[in-house]
Amino acid sequence: MRGVSFGIAPGEILGLIGESGSGKTTVARAVMGLVRSATGSVRFEGREMLGLSEQALRKVRRRLHLVFQDPYDSLHPGMRVHEIVEEAMKIHGVGDRAGREAAVLAALKEVGLTPISHFTGRYPHQLSGGQRQRVAVARAMVLDPALVLADEPTSMLDPSLRSGILQILKRHRDTHGTGYLFITHDLALARHLCDRVAVMFGGRLVELGPTEAVVANPLHPYTKMLLQAVEELAPPSPSGADYPTSDQAQESYATIASGLQEVAPGHYVACNEMNQPILDRPTTEKEE
Amino acid sequence: MSTLLEVRGLNTVYRTTEGQIRAVDSVDLSVGRGEILGIVGESGSGKTTLVTSLMRLIKSPGRILKGGEMLLDGEDLFRLPRSEMPARRGRDLALIPQSAMHALNPVIPVDKQVAEAITAHGKAGRKAALRTARERLVEVGIPPERHSAYPHELSGGMRQRCVIAMAIVNEPKLVIADEPVSGLDVVVQARILRLISDLKESRSLSMILVSHDLPTVTRICDRIAVMYAGRIIETGEARTVFEKPLHPYTRVLVEAIPRVRGPKQDLRSIPGDPPDLHRLPSGCNFEPRCPAALTDCKTVDPSLEEVEPGRKVACLLYHDDERE
């Protein structure tokens, strides 16, 4: 990963798009302060994160939470649902026992694990994949973080359950003003959820802009290729494509992205590459 | 189009600590020559058990119940002795498994592995087999300089191409692909699907393609069958099912698809959880989650019935006689 710059405003959902090996997860880990070798600057609520001591980081992490891709791996198999959700509050010394219990119940209700009494005493192996991911989301929400980093949180779920999780995230953003970094390889999914998208390729950001603008008017050859693949995989459209125009692109929080140039309001692209075909892809995954 | 495969009354059960479950429940299906049948299903729908049953690879504690038929070119493969099956697999029907990485031997170059698939059936000598193997690898888009690569030296897409080459190398009557593109990046997914479409044209491949992803299946299949809780609940011509889904479950599946073009609609989701085969409801299996359920749906278990020519659905909303 090199020269990656972006910002997330309170209550904003930024989609980080890219294929396997493009560096998406590394970005999330760096934001959490988990990449010791990272250089540059990560400012969270005005505070520099890079170089913080483990102890100071732990404090910051109360306001910052991760939701992982695999709900089968991310929940402790020996803990019950209410213990899993409560654990972070205990670690951060939040509230008394009654207060924590109320917060756990509220979080479980918010993610739709009802009737709550049916779920609190259960172990992860007694839950379906969709229910597990809801527990993981409840765990992230219970401390009312300012920023949630969600790493492909729905890619392992059935399509019919995916939108349920997305609705929970969206509603939580709307009611709590939480910011989200939503990592996905699925541009169509990002279109439904994200205010802006950042496209990663070979460890760098190649395009960044309001979601509708990027989808309607992709500028970087890699974004174009990605979009073409998504359209090819999409269901055939009976009524012909209805392309949104780029003037629908909303005003967004400006981000000065290094190496990127602003070509439309809030729409950045790695310009020197704009008209060059992708010959040698710098990813680990070399296809044809 | 003449019929190549005809499956009737397929039931596969598993013995578990909580009792017996029916993972595949009274499934009938057919595949015409040169046709791709898509089977769509989510977790617990029974699609993997269906594939495993068709390959006759079900192992204890699972078994295929007696009474079912699987006619391939008129011959009932379920009646063949088990010992005969290894000779049929690869030659009569070939499988493209879910994970290409696990399907390939890590210590043998890919051209030799494809050649082994030929010599295993005693169809050719080693040299001739290697020559054919390399021709097939070129056909699926692997350039000659990569033929002697080991699987780990290839990308996920390339490995998937090798597995496809291996599946077609003995010119099987039927190819069964189990989630052939899941786990690959979107750009690679699009390429692999294009390859499958091309092979269908050039070799008039007959195929069953199993996937959890309805758009994928709609794109390249001629007909599709939707599975829920071990049963086929809707079947018909692919585009028709996608554009005019009848079963409430299929409707939600269509409305849950995020789209990159067109107006942005709210994505639907299904309340509740995937079916628990130990505790299926007494009426329709989908009734507890169904947004359109009628009172009778709690008690009447709908059968799969033809509602239009070539179109079948298992739902009381479309069965006039059962509803009365």
Coordinates of C-alpha atoms in Angstrom, one line a residue:
Chain A
M1 CA 0.0 0.0 0.0
R2 CA 1.5 3.4 -0.9
G3 CA 0.3 7.0 -0.9
V4 CA -3.3 6.2 0.1
S5 CA -5.1 9.4 1.3
F6 CA -8.8 9.8 2.1
G7 CA -11.1 11.2 4.8
I8 CA -14.4 10.1 6.2
A9 CA -16.8 12.6 7.6
P10 CA -19.0 11.9 10.6
G11 CA -22.1 10.0 9.3
E12 CA -20.5 9.3 6.0
I13 CA -20.2 5.8 4.4
L14 CA -17.1 5.6 2.3
G15 CA -16.8 2.4 0.2
L16 CA -13.3 1.1 -0.4
I17 CA -13.5 -1.0 -3.6
G18 CA -10.9 -3.4 -4.9
E19 CA -10.0 -6.9 -5.8
S20 CA -8.2 -9.4 -3.6
G21 CA -4.7 -8.3 -3.1
S22 CA -5.4 -4.6 -3.8
G23 CA -4.7 -3.6 -0.3
K24 CA -8.2 -2.9 1.1
T25 CA -7.8 -4.8 4.3
T26 CA -4.4 -3.4 4.9
V27 CA -5.9 0.1 4.8
A28 CA -8.4 -0.9 7.5
R29 CA -5.7 -2.4 9.6
A30 CA -3.6 0.7 9.3
V31 CA -6.5 2.8 10.4
M32 CA -6.8 0.6 13.5
G33 CA -3.2 1.1 14.2
L34 CA -2.5 -2.5 13.6
V35 CA 0.2 -2.0 10.9
R36 CA 3.3 -1.0 12.7
S37 CA 5.3 -0.3 9.6
A38 CA 2.8 2.3 8.3
T39 CA 4.2 5.7 7.6
G40 CA 2.3 8.9 7.0
S41 CA -0.6 10.1 9.1
V42 CA -3.9 8.7 10.3
R43 CA -5.9 11.3 12.2
F44 CA -9.0 10.2 14.0
E45 CA -11.1 12.8 15.7
G46 CA -8.3 15.2 15.4
R47 CA -5.7 12.9 17.0
E48 CA -2.7 11.4 15.3
M49 CA -2.9 7.6 15.5
L50 CA 0.4 6.5 14.0
G51 CA 3.0 6.1 16.6
L52 CA 0.6 6.0 19.6
S53 CA 1.5 3.6 22.4
E54 CA -0.5 0.4 22.7
Q55 CA -2.2 1.8 25.8
A56 CA -3.2 5.1 24.1
L57 CA -4.4 3.1 21.0
R58 CA -6.6 1.0 23.2
K59 CA -8.4 4.1 24.4
V60 CA -8.9 5.3 20.9
R61 CA -10.3 2.0 19.8
R62 CA -13.3 2.5 22.1
R63 CA -14.4 5.0 19.4
L64 CA -13.4 2.8 16.5
H65 CA -14.6 -0.7 15.8
L66 CA -14.1 -3.5 13.2
V67 CA -16.6 -5.8 11.7
F68 CA -14.9 -8.7 10.1
Q69 CA -15.7 -10.7 6.9
D70 CA -16.2 -14.1 8.4
P71 CA -18.7 -14.4 11.2
Y72 CA -17.6 -18.0 11.7
D73 CA -14.1 -16.9 12.8
S74 CA -14.7 -13.6 14.5
L75 CA -16.9 -14.7 17.5
H76 CA -15.4 -16.5 20.4
P77 CA -16.9 -20.0 20.3
G78 CA -16.9 -20.4 24.1
M79 CA -18.8 -17.2 24.9
R80 CA -22.5 -16.6 24.9
V81 CA -24.1 -13.9 22.7
H82 CA -24.6 -11.5 25.6
E83 CA -21.0 -12.0 26.8
I84 CA -19.6 -11.4 23.3
V85 CA -21.5 -8.1 23.0
E86 CA -20.7 -7.0 26.5
E87 CA -17.0 -7.8 26.4
A88 CA -15.9 -4.6 24.8
M89 CA -17.7 -2.5 27.4
K90 CA -16.0 -4.5 30.1
I91 CA -12.6 -4.0 28.5
H92 CA -13.1 -0.3 28.3
G93 CA -14.7 -0.2 31.8
V94 CA -17.9 1.3 30.5
G95 CA -21.0 1.4 32.8
D96 CA -22.0 -0.8 35.7
R97 CA -23.5 -4.2 35.3
A98 CA -27.1 -3.0 34.9
G99 CA -26.1 -0.3 32.5
R100 CA -24.1 -2.8 30.4
E101 CA -27.0 -5.3 30.3
A102 CA -29.3 -2.6 29.1
A103 CA -26.9 -1.6 26.4
V104 CA -26.5 -5.2 25.3
L105 CA -30.2 -5.6 25.0
A106 CA -30.6 -2.4 23.1
A107 CA -27.8 -3.4 20.6
L108 CA -29.3 -6.9 20.1
K109 CA -32.7 -5.2 19.4
E110 CA -31.1 -2.8 17.0
V111 CA -29.7 -5.6 14.9
G112 CA -33.0 -7.4 14.9
L113 CA -32.0 -10.5 17.0
T114 CA -35.5 -10.8 18.4
P115 CA -37.0 -12.3 20.6
I116 CA -33.9 -11.2 22.5
S117 CA -34.3 -13.8 25.3
H118 CA -34.0 -16.4 22.6
F119 CA -30.5 -15.3 21.6
T120 CA -28.7 -13.9 24.6
G121 CA -27.7 -17.2 26.1
R122 CA -26.7 -18.9 22.9
Y123 CA -23.3 -19.8 21.7
P124 CA -22.1 -18.9 18.2
H125 CA -22.3 -22.4 16.9
Q126 CA -26.0 -22.4 17.6
L127 CA -26.5 -19.4 15.3
S128 CA -26.8 -19.2 11.5
G129 CA -24.2 -17.1 9.5
G130 CA -26.7 -14.2 9.3
Q131 CA -27.3 -14.2 13.0
R132 CA -23.6 -14.4 13.8
Q133 CA -23.0 -11.4 11.6
R134 CA -25.7 -9.5 13.5
V135 CA -24.0 -10.4 16.8
A136 CA -20.7 -9.0 15.3
V137 CA -22.5 -5.8 14.3
A138 CA -24.2 -5.5 17.7
R139 CA -20.8 -5.8 19.3
A140 CA -19.4 -3.0 17.1
M141 CA -22.4 -0.8 17.9
V142 CA -22.6 -1.2 21.6
L143 CA -19.9 1.3 22.4
D144 CA -21.4 3.8 20.1
P145 CA -18.2 4.2 18.0
A146 CA -17.5 7.3 15.8
L147 CA -16.2 5.1 13.1
V148 CA -16.9 1.5 12.1
L149 CA -14.5 -0.3 9.7
A150 CA -16.5 -3.1 8.0
D151 CA -14.4 -5.5 6.0
E152 CA -16.6 -7.3 3.5
P153 CA -19.2 -7.9 6.2
T154 CA -21.8 -9.4 3.9
S155 CA -19.7 -11.3 1.4
M156 CA -20.2 -14.6 3.1
L157 CA -23.9 -14.2 3.6
D158 CA -26.7 -15.4 1.4
P159 CA -28.0 -12.7 -0.9
S160 CA -31.4 -12.8 0.8
L161 CA -29.9 -12.0 4.1
R162 CA -27.3 -9.5 2.9
S163 CA -29.6 -6.6 2.5
G164 CA -30.8 -7.1 6.1
I165 CA -27.3 -6.4 7.4
L166 CA -26.9 -3.4 5.1
Q167 CA -30.2 -1.9 6.3
I168 CA -29.0 -2.2 9.9
L169 CA -25.7 -0.4 9.1
K170 CA -27.5 2.4 7.2
R171 CA -30.1 2.9 10.0
H172 CA -27.4 3.0 12.6
R173 CA -25.6 5.7 10.5
D174 CA -28.8 7.7 10.2
T175 CA -29.6 7.6 13.9
H176 CA -26.1 7.8 15.5
G177 CA -24.1 9.7 12.9
T178 CA -21.5 7.0 12.8
G179 CA -19.0 7.1 10.0
Y180 CA -18.2 3.9 8.1
L181 CA -15.4 2.6 6.0
F182 CA -17.1 -0.2 4.1
I183 CA -14.7 -2.5 2.3
T184 CA -16.1 -4.5 -0.6
H185 CA -15.3 -5.9 -4.0
D186 CA -18.8 -5.3 -5.1
L187 CA -19.4 -2.0 -6.8
A188 CA -23.1 -2.7 -7.2
L189 CA -23.5 -3.2 -3.5
A190 CA -21.4 -0.1 -2.8
R191 CA -23.8 1.9 -5.0
H192 CA -26.6 1.0 -2.7
L193 CA -24.9 1.9 0.5
C194 CA -22.0 4.3 0.1
D195 CA -22.0 8.1 -0.2
R196 CA -18.6 8.0 -1.8
V197 CA -16.3 5.3 -3.1
A198 CA -12.5 5.0 -3.3
V199 CA -11.2 2.5 -5.8
M200 CA -8.0 0.7 -4.9
F201 CA -5.7 -1.0 -7.3
G202 CA -2.3 -2.5 -6.6
G203 CA -2.0 -0.8 -3.2
R204 CA -2.9 2.7 -4.4
L205 CA -6.1 4.7 -4.7
V206 CA -6.8 5.3 -8.4
E207 CA -10.2 7.0 -8.2
L208 CA -12.3 8.6 -5.5
G209 CA -15.6 10.4 -5.7
P210 CA -19.3 10.5 -5.0
T211 CA -20.6 7.0 -5.7
E212 CA -23.1 8.0 -8.4
A213 CA -20.4 10.0 -10.2
V214 CA -17.9 7.2 -10.2
V215 CA -20.5 4.6 -11.4
A216 CA -21.9 6.9 -14.1
N217 CA -18.6 8.3 -15.3
P218 CA -15.7 6.1 -14.3
L219 CA -12.4 7.7 -15.4
H220 CA -9.6 5.4 -14.4
P221 CA -9.1 2.4 -16.8
Y222 CA -9.2 0.0 -13.8
T223 CA -12.5 1.4 -12.6
K224 CA -13.9 1.1 -16.1
M225 CA -12.8 -2.5 -16.3
L226 CA -14.3 -3.3 -12.9
L227 CA -17.6 -1.7 -13.9
Q228 CA -17.7 -3.5 -17.2
A229 CA -17.2 -6.8 -15.3
V230 CA -20.0 -5.9 -12.9
E231 CA -22.3 -5.1 -15.7
E232 CA -21.4 -8.3 -17.5
L233 CA -22.3 -10.3 -14.4
A234 CA -25.4 -8.3 -13.7
P235 CA -28.8 -9.7 -14.8
P236 CA -29.8 -8.8 -18.3
S237 CA -31.8 -5.5 -18.2
P238 CA -35.1 -5.7 -20.1
S239 CA -35.8 -2.0 -20.2
G240 CA -32.4 -0.7 -21.4
A241 CA -29.9 1.0 -19.2
D242 CA -30.9 4.1 -17.4
Y243 CA -27.6 6.0 -16.8
P244 CA -27.6 8.6 -14.1
T245 CA -25.8 11.7 -15.2
S246 CA -22.7 13.0 -13.5
D247 CA -24.3 16.3 -12.5
Q248 CA -26.4 14.2 -10.0
A249 CA -23.1 13.8 -8.1
Q250 CA -23.6 15.5 -4.8
E251 CA -21.3 17.8 -3.0
S252 CA -19.1 15.9 -0.7
Y253 CA -16.4 16.4 1.9
A254 CA -13.4 17.3 -0.2
T255 CA -10.4 15.1 0.3
I256 CA -7.0 16.0 -0.9
A257 CA -5.8 12.7 -2.3
S258 CA -2.1 12.6 -3.1
G259 CA -1.4 11.6 -6.6
L260 CA -5.0 12.1 -7.5
Q261 CA -6.4 15.1 -9.4
E262 CA -9.8 16.6 -9.0
V263 CA -11.6 16.4 -12.4
A264 CA -15.1 17.2 -11.2
P265 CA -16.3 18.4 -7.8
G266 CA -15.2 15.8 -5.4
H267 CA -14.2 13.3 -8.1
Y268 CA -10.5 12.4 -8.1
V269 CA -8.6 10.2 -10.4
A270 CA -4.9 9.2 -10.9
C271 CA -4.8 11.3 -14.0
N272 CA -1.6 10.2 -15.6
E273 CA -3.0 6.7 -16.0
M274 CA -6.4 7.8 -17.3
N275 CA -5.9 6.8 -20.9
Q276 CA -3.5 4.0 -20.5
P277 CA -4.5 0.5 -20.8
I278 CA -3.7 -1.8 -17.9
L279 CA -0.9 -3.8 -19.2
D280 CA 0.8 -5.2 -16.2
R281 CA -1.3 -5.3 -13.2
P282 CA 0.7 -4.8 -10.1
T283 CA -1.4 -7.1 -8.0
T284 CA -0.4 -10.5 -6.9
E285 CA -3.2 -11.9 -8.8
K286 CA -2.1 -12.0 -12.4
E287 CA -4.8 -13.1 -14.8
E288 CA -4.0 -13.6 -18.5
Chain B
M1 CA -33.9 -30.3 -28.3
S2 CA -33.7 -33.9 -27.2
T3 CA -33.4 -34.8 -23.6
L4 CA -30.0 -35.9 -22.3
L5 CA -30.6 -36.2 -18.6
E6 CA -33.8 -37.0 -16.8
V7 CA -33.9 -37.3 -13.0
R8 CA -37.0 -38.4 -11.3
G9 CA -37.9 -38.7 -7.7
L10 CA -34.4 -38.1 -6.3
N11 CA -34.3 -38.1 -2.5
T12 CA -31.2 -37.9 -0.4
V13 CA -31.2 -38.2 3.3
Y14 CA -28.7 -37.8 6.1
R15 CA -28.8 -39.5 9.5
T16 CA -27.9 -37.0 12.2
T17 CA -28.0 -37.1 16.0
E18 CA -31.3 -35.3 15.9
G19 CA -32.9 -37.7 13.5
Q20 CA -33.0 -38.1 9.7
I21 CA -33.2 -35.1 7.4
R22 CA -34.1 -35.0 3.8
A23 CA -31.5 -32.7 2.1
V24 CA -32.8 -33.4 -1.3
D25 CA -36.6 -33.9 -1.4
S26 CA -38.4 -35.4 -4.4
V27 CA -36.4 -33.6 -7.0
D28 CA -37.2 -34.0 -10.7
L29 CA -35.1 -32.3 -13.4
S30 CA -34.1 -32.6 -17.0
V31 CA -31.3 -31.3 -19.1
G32 CA -31.5 -31.1 -22.9
R33 CA -28.6 -31.7 -25.3
G34 CA -26.6 -28.5 -25.5
E35 CA -28.5 -26.9 -22.7
I36 CA -27.4 -25.3 -19.5
L37 CA -29.7 -25.8 -16.6
G38 CA -29.0 -23.4 -13.7
I39 CA -29.8 -24.5 -10.1
V40 CA -30.1 -21.6 -7.7
G41 CA -30.1 -22.0 -4.0
E42 CA -28.8 -20.5 -0.7
S43 CA -27.3 -22.2 2.3
G44 CA -29.3 -25.2 3.3
S45 CA -31.2 -25.4 0.1
G46 CA -29.6 -28.8 -0.8
K47 CA -27.8 -27.8 -4.0
T48 CA -24.5 -29.3 -3.0
T49 CA -26.2 -32.5 -1.8
L50 CA -28.0 -32.6 -5.2
V51 CA -24.7 -32.3 -7.1
T52 CA -23.0 -34.9 -4.9
S53 CA -26.0 -37.2 -5.5
L54 CA -25.9 -36.8 -9.2
M55 CA -22.2 -37.7 -9.1
R56 CA -23.1 -40.6 -6.8
L57 CA -20.5 -39.4 -4.3
I58 CA -22.9 -39.3 -1.3
K59 CA -21.2 -41.0 1.6
S60 CA -22.5 -42.3 4.9
P61 CA -24.3 -41.0 7.0
G62 CA -26.0 -39.8 3.8
R63 CA -27.7 -42.0 1.2
I64 CA -29.9 -41.8 -1.8
L65 CA -33.2 -43.4 -1.2
K66 CA -34.3 -46.2 -3.5
G67 CA -36.9 -45.5 -6.2
G68 CA -35.3 -42.5 -7.8
E69 CA -34.0 -42.6 -11.4
M70 CA -31.2 -40.8 -13.1
L71 CA -31.4 -41.4 -16.8
L72 CA -28.4 -40.2 -18.8
D73 CA -28.9 -41.0 -22.5
G74 CA -31.6 -43.5 -21.4
E75 CA -29.4 -45.4 -19.0
D76 CA -30.2 -45.3 -15.3
L77 CA -27.0 -44.4 -13.5
F78 CA -28.5 -45.1 -10.1
R79 CA -28.9 -48.7 -11.1
L80 CA -25.2 -49.2 -11.9
P81 CA -23.1 -51.0 -9.4
R82 CA -21.1 -48.5 -7.3
S83 CA -17.9 -50.1 -8.6
E84 CA -18.8 -49.0 -12.2
M85 CA -19.1 -45.3 -11.2
P86 CA -15.4 -44.3 -11.2
A87 CA -15.2 -45.3 -14.9
R88 CA -18.3 -43.2 -15.6
R89 CA -17.2 -40.1 -13.8
G90 CA -15.1 -37.9 -16.1
R91 CA -16.3 -39.8 -19.1
D92 CA -20.1 -39.7 -18.9
L93 CA -20.5 -36.9 -16.4
A94 CA -17.8 -34.6 -15.2
L95 CA -17.6 -32.3 -12.2
I96 CA -16.2 -28.8 -12.0
P97 CA -15.9 -28.5 -8.2
Q98 CA -16.3 -25.5 -6.0
S99 CA -12.7 -24.8 -5.1
A100 CA -10.2 -25.1 -8.0
M101 CA -7.3 -24.9 -5.5
H102 CA -8.4 -28.0 -3.7
A103 CA -9.3 -29.8 -6.9
L104 CA -5.8 -29.7 -8.2
N105 CA -2.8 -31.7 -7.0
P106 CA -0.2 -29.2 -5.8
V107 CA 2.8 -31.2 -6.8
I108 CA 2.0 -32.0 -10.4
P109 CA 2.3 -29.6 -13.3
V110 CA -1.2 -28.7 -14.7
D111 CA -0.7 -30.2 -18.2
K112 CA 0.3 -33.6 -16.6
Q113 CA -2.8 -33.5 -14.4
V114 CA -5.1 -32.9 -17.3
A115 CA -3.3 -35.7 -19.2
E116 CA -3.8 -38.0 -16.2
A117 CA -7.6 -37.4 -16.5
I118 CA -7.3 -39.0 -20.0
T119 CA -5.0 -41.9 -19.2
A120 CA -7.1 -42.8 -16.2
H121 CA -9.8 -43.9 -18.6
G122 CA -7.2 -45.7 -20.7
K123 CA -8.2 -43.7 -23.7
A124 CA -4.7 -42.8 -24.9
G125 CA -1.1 -43.4 -24.3
R126 CA 0.9 -40.9 -22.2
K127 CA 2.3 -38.9 -25.1
A128 CA -1.0 -38.6 -27.0
A129 CA -2.7 -37.7 -23.7
L130 CA -0.3 -34.9 -23.0
R131 CA -0.8 -33.5 -26.5
T132 CA -4.6 -33.5 -26.1
A133 CA -4.3 -32.0 -22.6
R134 CA -2.3 -29.1 -23.9
E135 CA -4.8 -28.6 -26.7
R136 CA -7.6 -28.4 -24.2
L137 CA -5.5 -25.9 -22.0
V138 CA -5.1 -23.7 -25.0
E139 CA -8.8 -24.0 -25.7
V140 CA -9.7 -22.7 -22.2
G141 CA -7.2 -19.8 -22.5
I142 CA -4.0 -21.0 -20.8
P143 CA -1.1 -20.0 -23.0
P144 CA 1.5 -22.7 -23.8
E145 CA 4.2 -21.2 -21.7
R146 CA 2.1 -21.8 -18.6
H147 CA 1.2 -25.4 -19.3
S148 CA 4.0 -26.9 -17.1
A149 CA 3.3 -24.5 -14.2
Y150 CA 2.3 -25.9 -10.8
P151 CA -1.1 -24.9 -9.5
H152 CA 0.3 -22.4 -6.9
E153 CA 2.1 -20.6 -9.7
L154 CA -1.2 -19.7 -11.3
S155 CA -3.9 -17.2 -10.4
G156 CA -7.3 -18.3 -9.1
G157 CA -8.8 -17.7 -12.6
M158 CA -6.1 -19.7 -14.3
R159 CA -6.6 -22.6 -11.9
Q160 CA -10.3 -22.5 -12.6
R161 CA -9.6 -22.7 -16.3
C162 CA -7.4 -25.8 -15.7
V163 CA -10.2 -27.5 -13.8
I164 CA -12.6 -26.7 -16.7
A165 CA -10.1 -28.2 -19.1
M166 CA -9.9 -31.3 -17.0
A167 CA -13.7 -31.6 -17.0
I168 CA -14.1 -31.4 -20.7
V169 CA -11.0 -33.4 -21.7
N170 CA -12.9 -36.7 -22.0
E171 CA -15.8 -35.1 -23.8
P172 CA -18.4 -36.1 -21.1
K173 CA -22.0 -36.1 -22.0
L174 CA -22.8 -33.9 -19.0
V175 CA -20.8 -31.3 -17.1
I176 CA -21.8 -30.4 -13.6
A177 CA -20.4 -27.1 -12.3
D178 CA -20.7 -26.4 -8.5
E179 CA -20.3 -22.6 -7.9
P180 CA -17.6 -22.3 -10.6
V181 CA -17.0 -18.6 -10.0
S182 CA -17.6 -18.0 -6.4
G183 CA -14.6 -16.7 -4.5
L184 CA -13.1 -15.2 -7.6
D185 CA -12.7 -11.4 -8.2
V186 CA -15.5 -9.9 -10.3
V187 CA -13.3 -9.3 -13.4
V188 CA -12.2 -12.9 -13.3
Q189 CA -15.7 -14.1 -12.7
A190 CA -16.9 -12.4 -15.9
R191 CA -14.1 -14.0 -17.9
I192 CA -14.8 -17.5 -16.6
L193 CA -18.5 -17.2 -17.4
R194 CA -17.6 -15.9 -20.8
L195 CA -15.4 -19.0 -21.3
I196 CA -18.3 -21.3 -20.2
S197 CA -20.6 -19.6 -22.6
D198 CA -18.1 -20.0 -25.4
L199 CA -17.5 -23.6 -24.7
K200 CA -21.2 -24.2 -24.7
E201 CA -21.4 -22.8 -28.2
S202 CA -18.3 -24.4 -29.6
R203 CA -18.8 -27.9 -28.1
S204 CA -22.6 -27.8 -27.5
L205 CA -21.9 -28.6 -23.9
S206 CA -24.7 -29.9 -21.8
M207 CA -24.4 -28.6 -18.3
I208 CA -25.8 -28.2 -14.8
L209 CA -24.6 -25.0 -13.2
V210 CA -25.2 -24.6 -9.5
S211 CA -24.9 -21.2 -7.8
H212 CA -26.2 -19.1 -5.0
D213 CA -26.1 -16.1 -7.4
L214 CA -29.3 -15.7 -9.4
P215 CA -27.9 -13.0 -11.8
T216 CA -24.9 -15.2 -12.8
V217 CA -27.2 -18.1 -13.5
T218 CA -29.7 -16.0 -15.5
R219 CA -26.9 -14.7 -17.7
I220 CA -25.6 -18.0 -19.0
C221 CA -28.3 -20.6 -18.4
D222 CA -31.2 -21.6 -20.7
R223 CA -33.5 -22.7 -17.9
I224 CA -33.2 -22.3 -14.1
A225 CA -34.6 -24.2 -11.1
V226 CA -34.8 -22.5 -7.7
M227 CA -34.2 -24.7 -4.6
Y228 CA -35.4 -24.1 -1.1
A229 CA -35.2 -26.6 1.8
G230 CA -34.2 -29.4 -0.5
R231 CA -36.9 -28.9 -3.1
I232 CA -37.3 -27.3 -6.4
I233 CA -39.8 -24.6 -5.9
E234 CA -39.8 -22.8 -9.2
T235 CA -38.5 -23.7 -12.7
G236 CA -38.7 -22.2 -16.1
E237 CA -36.9 -20.4 -18.9
A238 CA -34.1 -18.4 -17.3
R239 CA -35.0 -14.9 -18.5
T240 CA -38.7 -15.4 -17.8
V241 CA -38.1 -16.6 -14.2
F242 CA -35.8 -13.6 -13.6
E243 CA -38.1 -11.0 -15.2
K244 CA -41.3 -12.4 -13.9
P245 CA -40.6 -14.5 -10.8
L246 CA -43.7 -16.2 -9.4
H247 CA -42.7 -17.8 -6.1
P248 CA -42.4 -15.3 -3.3
Y249 CA -39.0 -16.6 -2.5
T250 CA -37.7 -16.1 -6.0
R251 CA -39.3 -12.7 -6.0
V252 CA -37.2 -11.7 -2.9
L253 CA -34.1 -13.2 -4.5
V254 CA -34.6 -10.9 -7.5
E255 CA -35.3 -7.9 -5.4
A256 CA -32.3 -8.5 -3.2
I257 CA -29.8 -7.9 -6.1
P258 CA -27.9 -4.7 -6.0
R259 CA -27.7 -3.1 -9.4
V260 CA -25.1 -0.8 -10.8
R261 CA -27.4 0.7 -13.4
G262 CA -30.9 2.0 -13.4
P263 CA -32.9 3.5 -10.5
K264 CA -31.6 2.7 -7.1
Q265 CA -34.2 0.6 -5.3
D266 CA -34.3 -0.5 -1.8
L267 CA -32.8 -4.0 -1.5
R268 CA -35.2 -6.6 -0.2
S269 CA -34.3 -9.2 2.4
I270 CA -36.1 -12.2 3.8
P271 CA -37.0 -12.1 7.5
G272 CA -36.1 -15.1 9.6
D273 CA -33.4 -17.7 9.0
P274 CA -32.6 -20.3 6.4
P275 CA -34.8 -23.4 6.9
D276 CA -33.8 -25.9 9.6
L277 CA -34.3 -29.3 8.0
H278 CA -34.9 -30.9 11.4
R279 CA -37.8 -28.7 12.0
L280 CA -39.6 -28.1 8.8
P281 CA -43.1 -26.6 9.0
S282 CA -46.0 -28.9 8.3
G283 CA -47.3 -26.8 5.4
C284 CA -45.2 -24.9 2.9
N285 CA -41.5 -24.8 3.9
F286 CA -41.3 -21.1 3.1
E287 CA -44.5 -20.2 5.0
P288 CA -42.8 -18.9 8.2
R289 CA -40.8 -16.3 6.1
C290 CA -43.2 -15.7 3.3
P291 CA -44.5 -12.1 2.8
A292 CA -47.5 -13.4 0.8
A293 CA -48.6 -16.4 2.9
L294 CA -52.2 -17.4 3.0
T295 CA -53.9 -19.2 5.9
D296 CA -53.8 -22.5 4.0
C297 CA -50.1 -22.3 3.6
K298 CA -49.6 -23.4 7.2
T299 CA -51.3 -26.7 6.5
V300 CA -51.0 -27.4 2.8
D301 CA -47.6 -28.4 1.4
P302 CA -47.7 -27.2 -2.2
S303 CA -46.5 -29.5 -5.0
L304 CA -44.5 -28.3 -8.0
E305 CA -47.1 -27.7 -10.7
E306 CA -47.1 -26.4 -14.2
V307 CA -48.7 -23.0 -14.4
E308 CA -47.7 -22.1 -17.9
P309 CA -46.0 -24.2 -20.6
G310 CA -42.5 -24.9 -19.4
R311 CA -43.1 -23.0 -16.1
K312 CA -43.6 -24.7 -12.8
V313 CA -44.0 -23.3 -9.3
A314 CA -44.7 -24.8 -5.9
C315 CA -46.9 -22.2 -4.3
L316 CA -50.6 -22.1 -3.4
L317 CA -50.9 -18.5 -4.8
Y318 CA -50.8 -20.2 -8.2
H319 CA -52.6 -23.4 -7.5
D320 CA -56.3 -22.7 -7.9
D321 CA -57.6 -26.2 -7.1
E322 CA -55.4 -26.7 -3.9
R323 CA -56.5 -23.4 -2.5
E324 CA -60.2 -24.2 -2.5

